[in-house]
Amino acid sequence: MPPNILFIMTDNQPAELLGCYGNEEIHTPHLDRLAAQGIRFDNATCVNGMCSPCRASVLTGLMPSQHGIHTWLDDRLMDSWPPEWNGIAEFAALPELLRQNGYRTALIGKYHVGAPFAPQNGFEHWVTFPYGHTRSFWGNEIIENGRTHTYPGHSVDCFTEKAVEYIQHYDADAPFFLFLTYNAPYGHWPAIQGPGIGGLAAGGADGGDAGHFHGRSRFFSRAQWLLGARAGYLALQHARPGIQRTFADVPTGAYCPATNVQIDGEPD
């Protein structure tokens, strides 16, 4: 039987935010172990690290100049979209191709490529929230296979629990493709010291909510025996590089932006 595929995608996370790429301030031991036991890409690039273009590229295998999404989809325009609008509907998406080859498909997490209210792009199992942008990590409204409810805790915990639940109750007669798309660490919200988010550097790297995200990756270590019991297991961790150190309204880098500007005069 073909291998099961767990594709983990994080949001606005440059490679330098991971220990396996040399970060000594933010500790990511679980993801470092995945990198050590799997394949780490040291010479890869992302054509457009914005939320929507990057996700469209991952799902279609096309560059933004080909699939046509060049920036994030604005939630404020959602009311003007058709009810089931899909920004990449004209292309064959990865989950559609996998379904044609016997896979069961699931999206759990952030979508941000079209209307989020019903499954799109060949996904069968569908757990997301009604917005593309993260307005808060806490108390989010969740759309779960046509049912809407509010998850009182952290969204990373929600998506992790739903992913583990999906794996635990999965029918092993066919392989699965689980696209687990976290909305963390993101760039709007600072790291808040508290239960489960301790240990981040007080200065230097801000890191968004990286500590919380990496802390929750231990759930998959505990559930690994479930995956090992399947015919095969393939885990892909795709950390989106983000848009760093640019003149932008949204600070998506891991560090405070630093810009060198000449005041006056000429260099000696």
Short mmCIF file of C-alpha atoms in Angstrom, two decimals:
data_model
loop_
_atom_site.label_atom_id
_atom_site.label_comp_id
_atom_site.label_asym_id
_atom_site.label_seq_id
_atom_site.Cartn_x
_atom_site.Cartn_y
_atom_site.Cartn_z
CA MET A 1 0.00 0.00 0.00
CA PRO A 2 1.31 3.53 -0.73
CA PRO A 3 2.61 5.50 2.27
CA ASN A 4 0.45 7.70 4.43
CA ILE A 5 1.36 11.38 4.04
CA LEU A 6 1.29 13.91 6.87
CA PHE A 7 2.19 17.32 5.41
CA ILE A 8 2.76 19.90 8.16
CA MET A 9 2.77 23.52 7.05
CA THR A 10 3.43 26.43 9.39
CA ASP A 11 2.56 30.09 8.87
CA ASN A 12 5.03 32.95 8.35
CA GLN A 13 7.95 30.94 9.68
CA PRO A 14 11.40 31.53 8.21
CA ALA A 15 13.89 28.67 8.29
CA GLU A 16 16.03 30.63 10.74
CA LEU A 17 13.28 30.16 13.33
CA LEU A 18 14.21 26.47 13.69
CA GLY A 19 16.98 24.91 15.73
CA CYS A 20 17.89 22.56 12.90
CA TYR A 21 18.80 25.64 10.85
CA GLY A 22 21.01 27.12 13.56
CA ASN A 23 18.64 29.12 15.79
CA GLU A 24 20.04 29.04 19.34
CA GLU A 25 17.37 31.20 20.98
CA ILE A 26 14.14 29.37 20.13
CA HIS A 27 14.27 25.66 20.94
CA THR A 28 12.48 23.30 18.53
CA PRO A 29 13.64 19.81 19.57
CA HIS A 30 10.74 17.87 18.08
CA LEU A 31 11.06 19.47 14.65
CA ASP A 32 14.84 19.16 14.90
CA ARG A 33 14.37 15.42 15.38
CA LEU A 34 12.16 15.25 12.28
CA ALA A 35 14.89 17.05 10.35
CA ALA A 36 17.58 14.70 11.67
CA GLN A 37 15.59 11.58 10.81
CA GLY A 38 14.33 12.84 7.45
CA ILE A 39 15.48 15.25 4.77
CA ARG A 40 16.42 18.86 5.42
CA PHE A 41 16.56 21.25 2.48
CA ASP A 42 19.49 23.67 2.70
CA ASN A 43 19.23 25.22 -0.76
CA ALA A 44 15.52 25.77 -1.38
CA THR A 45 13.56 28.93 -2.05
CA CYS A 46 9.95 30.08 -1.94
CA VAL A 47 8.90 32.28 -4.86
CA ASN A 48 6.26 34.09 -2.79
CA GLY A 49 6.04 33.53 0.97
CA MET A 50 2.71 35.32 1.42
CA CYS A 51 -0.11 33.23 2.90
CA SER A 52 -2.30 32.60 -0.14
CA PRO A 53 0.28 32.47 -2.98
CA CYS A 54 2.44 30.00 -1.11
CA ARG A 55 -0.47 27.69 -0.28
CA ALA A 56 -1.68 27.86 -3.87
CA SER A 57 1.81 26.88 -5.05
CA VAL A 58 2.01 23.96 -2.63
CA LEU A 59 -1.39 22.64 -3.74
CA THR A 60 -0.87 23.12 -7.49
CA GLY A 61 2.89 22.89 -8.00
CA LEU A 62 2.75 26.18 -9.90
CA MET A 63 4.43 29.55 -9.38
CA PRO A 64 2.23 32.59 -8.62
CA SER A 65 2.75 33.84 -12.18
CA GLN A 66 1.06 30.62 -13.31
CA HIS A 67 -1.76 30.16 -10.78
CA GLY A 68 -2.50 33.90 -10.55
CA ILE A 69 -2.55 34.49 -6.78
CA HIS A 70 0.13 37.05 -5.97
CA THR A 71 -0.83 38.25 -2.48
CA TRP A 72 -3.01 37.21 0.44
CA LEU A 73 -6.75 36.95 -0.07
CA ASP A 74 -8.41 39.79 1.82
CA ASP A 75 -11.02 38.62 4.35
CA ARG A 76 -12.78 41.98 3.99
CA LEU A 77 -13.72 41.04 0.41
CA MET A 78 -15.12 37.63 1.33
CA ASP A 79 -18.74 38.83 1.21
CA SER A 80 -18.29 39.59 -2.49
CA TRP A 81 -17.08 36.07 -3.33
CA PRO A 82 -19.43 33.39 -4.69
CA PRO A 83 -20.38 30.96 -1.89
CA GLU A 84 -17.98 28.23 -3.04
CA TRP A 85 -15.34 30.41 -4.69
CA ASN A 86 -11.97 28.72 -5.10
CA GLY A 87 -8.92 30.68 -6.21
CA ILE A 88 -7.26 27.66 -7.83
CA ALA A 89 -10.32 25.74 -9.05
CA GLU A 90 -9.06 25.66 -12.65
CA PHE A 91 -5.98 23.63 -11.70
CA ALA A 92 -5.56 20.01 -10.65
CA ALA A 93 -4.66 20.22 -6.96
CA LEU A 94 -2.49 17.71 -5.12
CA PRO A 95 -5.33 16.18 -3.03
CA GLU A 96 -7.41 15.70 -6.19
CA LEU A 97 -4.58 13.76 -7.84
CA LEU A 98 -4.02 11.71 -4.70
CA ARG A 99 -7.73 10.83 -4.50
CA GLN A 100 -7.53 9.57 -8.08
CA ASN A 101 -4.80 7.23 -6.86
CA GLY A 102 -6.68 5.77 -3.92
CA TYR A 103 -5.90 8.23 -1.12
CA ARG A 104 -8.32 9.65 1.43
CA THR A 105 -7.70 13.35 1.92
CA ALA A 106 -8.03 15.77 4.82
CA LEU A 107 -7.30 19.43 5.48
CA ILE A 108 -6.97 20.46 9.11
CA GLY A 109 -5.94 24.06 9.75
CA LYS A 110 -5.71 27.29 7.81
CA TYR A 111 -6.96 27.25 4.19
CA HIS A 112 -6.83 30.84 2.79
CA VAL A 113 -7.13 29.93 -0.91
CA GLY A 114 -10.88 30.46 -1.27
CA ALA A 115 -14.20 30.19 0.55
CA PRO A 116 -13.56 28.08 3.67
CA PHE A 117 -17.08 26.87 4.43
CA ALA A 118 -17.05 23.57 2.49
CA PRO A 119 -14.32 21.17 1.30
CA GLN A 120 -12.33 22.38 -1.71
CA ASN A 121 -9.59 21.09 -4.03
CA GLY A 122 -10.30 17.40 -3.54
CA PHE A 123 -10.30 17.37 0.26
CA GLU A 124 -12.89 15.12 1.94
CA HIS A 125 -12.31 15.74 5.65
CA TRP A 126 -12.39 19.49 6.37
CA VAL A 127 -11.49 21.36 9.57
CA THR A 128 -10.60 25.05 9.29
CA PHE A 129 -11.72 28.49 10.45
CA PRO A 130 -13.76 31.07 8.55
CA TYR A 131 -10.93 33.56 8.01
CA GLY A 132 -7.61 33.55 6.26
CA HIS A 133 -5.84 35.94 8.60
CA THR A 134 -5.31 35.11 12.25
CA ARG A 135 -7.34 37.54 14.32
CA SER A 136 -6.54 35.77 17.56
CA PHE A 137 -5.07 32.42 18.55
CA TRP A 138 -7.74 31.99 21.21
CA GLY A 139 -11.47 31.28 21.06
CA ASN A 140 -11.67 30.77 17.31
CA GLU A 141 -14.77 29.70 15.42
CA ILE A 142 -14.06 26.33 13.77
CA ILE A 143 -15.72 24.86 10.68
CA GLU A 144 -15.67 21.07 10.99
CA ASN A 145 -17.23 19.12 8.12
CA GLY A 146 -20.19 21.47 7.81
CA ARG A 147 -20.62 22.04 11.54
CA THR A 148 -19.52 25.30 13.18
CA HIS A 149 -18.42 25.55 16.80
CA THR A 150 -16.11 27.65 18.97
CA TYR A 151 -12.89 26.16 20.33
CA PRO A 152 -12.14 27.99 23.60
CA GLY A 153 -8.41 27.28 23.70
CA HIS A 154 -5.45 27.92 21.42
CA SER A 155 -5.95 27.23 17.70
CA VAL A 156 -2.70 25.24 17.50
CA ASP A 157 -4.03 22.91 20.19
CA CYS A 158 -7.30 22.60 18.28
CA PHE A 159 -5.70 21.63 14.98
CA THR A 160 -3.26 19.27 16.71
CA GLU A 161 -6.05 17.50 18.60
CA LYS A 162 -8.16 17.21 15.43
CA ALA A 163 -5.20 15.79 13.49
CA VAL A 164 -4.38 13.18 16.13
CA GLU A 165 -8.09 12.29 16.33
CA TYR A 166 -8.21 11.85 12.55
CA ILE A 167 -5.20 9.53 12.61
CA GLN A 168 -6.50 7.51 15.57
CA HIS A 169 -9.88 6.86 13.94
CA TYR A 170 -8.61 6.39 10.41
CA ASP A 171 -9.64 3.33 8.38
CA ALA A 172 -6.40 1.65 7.33
CA ASP A 173 -7.85 0.11 4.14
CA ALA A 174 -6.50 3.05 2.10
CA PRO A 175 -3.61 5.51 2.55
CA PHE A 176 -4.32 9.02 3.77
CA PHE A 177 -3.04 12.48 2.88
CA LEU A 178 -3.39 14.86 5.82
CA PHE A 179 -2.56 18.50 5.09
CA LEU A 180 -2.04 19.97 8.57
CA THR A 181 -1.75 23.73 8.12
CA TYR A 182 -1.09 25.59 11.35
CA ASN A 183 -1.81 29.31 11.62
CA ALA A 184 1.25 29.74 13.87
CA PRO A 185 3.73 31.19 14.54
CA TYR A 186 2.37 34.06 12.39
CA GLY A 187 3.56 37.65 12.72
CA HIS A 188 0.85 39.85 14.24
CA TRP A 189 0.84 38.57 17.78
CA PRO A 190 3.82 38.69 20.19
CA ALA A 191 4.80 35.64 22.22
CA ILE A 192 2.97 35.70 25.54
CA GLN A 193 4.80 34.12 28.44
CA GLY A 194 2.48 31.68 30.13
CA PRO A 195 1.72 27.96 30.56
CA GLY A 196 3.16 26.02 27.66
CA ILE A 197 4.85 29.05 26.06
CA GLY A 198 7.83 29.55 28.35
CA GLY A 199 11.49 29.53 27.45
CA LEU A 200 11.52 32.07 24.64
CA ALA A 201 14.29 34.64 24.64
CA ALA A 202 13.31 37.91 26.30
CA GLY A 203 15.23 39.89 23.69
CA GLY A 204 16.44 39.32 20.18
CA ALA A 205 14.04 36.95 18.51
CA ASP A 206 10.35 37.64 19.01
CA GLY A 207 9.28 34.44 17.32
CA GLY A 208 5.56 35.15 17.32
CA ASP A 209 3.87 32.10 18.82
CA ALA A 210 6.60 29.67 17.79
CA GLY A 211 7.07 28.27 21.29
CA HIS A 212 3.47 27.17 21.50
CA PHE A 213 3.53 25.57 18.05
CA HIS A 214 6.73 23.60 18.65
CA GLY A 215 5.55 22.53 22.09
CA ARG A 216 2.46 20.97 20.53
CA SER A 217 4.50 18.96 18.02
CA ARG A 218 5.17 16.49 20.85
CA PHE A 219 1.62 15.19 20.35
CA PHE A 220 2.77 13.66 17.09
CA SER A 221 5.71 12.00 18.81
CA ARG A 222 3.23 10.31 21.17
CA ALA A 223 0.99 9.29 18.29
CA GLN A 224 3.84 7.99 16.15
CA TRP A 225 3.09 4.36 17.00
CA LEU A 226 -0.32 4.86 15.38
CA LEU A 227 1.31 6.02 12.18
CA GLY A 228 3.89 3.23 12.29
CA ALA A 229 1.10 0.68 12.39
CA ARG A 230 -0.03 1.78 8.95
CA ALA A 231 1.34 0.46 5.71
CA GLY A 232 3.68 3.43 5.46
CA TYR A 233 4.32 6.84 6.84
CA LEU A 234 5.74 9.91 5.20
CA ALA A 235 6.02 13.15 7.15
CA LEU A 236 6.79 16.38 5.40
CA GLN A 237 7.45 19.53 7.34
CA HIS A 238 7.15 22.63 5.21
CA ALA A 239 8.16 25.80 7.00
CA ARG A 240 7.14 28.75 4.91
CA PRO A 241 9.97 31.31 4.83
CA GLY A 242 7.76 34.36 5.22
CA ILE A 243 8.39 37.88 4.05
CA GLN A 244 11.16 39.29 6.20
CA ARG A 245 12.69 42.69 6.79
CA THR A 246 10.58 44.50 4.20
CA PHE A 247 8.59 47.71 4.23
CA ALA A 248 5.23 46.10 4.89
CA ASP A 249 2.26 46.65 7.17
CA VAL A 250 2.52 43.14 8.62
CA PRO A 251 5.81 42.21 10.36
CA THR A 252 6.15 38.59 9.30
CA GLY A 253 9.81 38.07 10.20
CA ALA A 254 11.04 36.38 13.35
CA TYR A 255 13.10 39.38 14.39
CA CYS A 256 12.40 43.08 14.73
CA PRO A 257 13.08 44.69 11.35
CA ALA A 258 16.39 46.49 11.00
CA THR A 259 16.89 48.95 8.16
CA ASN A 260 20.11 50.86 7.52
CA VAL A 261 19.46 54.31 6.05
CA GLN A 262 22.16 56.82 5.12
CA ILE A 263 21.44 60.13 6.88
CA ASP A 264 23.72 62.45 4.91
CA GLY A 265 27.17 62.79 3.45
CA GLU A 266 29.27 60.40 1.43
CA PRO A 267 31.29 57.45 2.69
CA ASP A 268 35.00 58.12 3.19
#
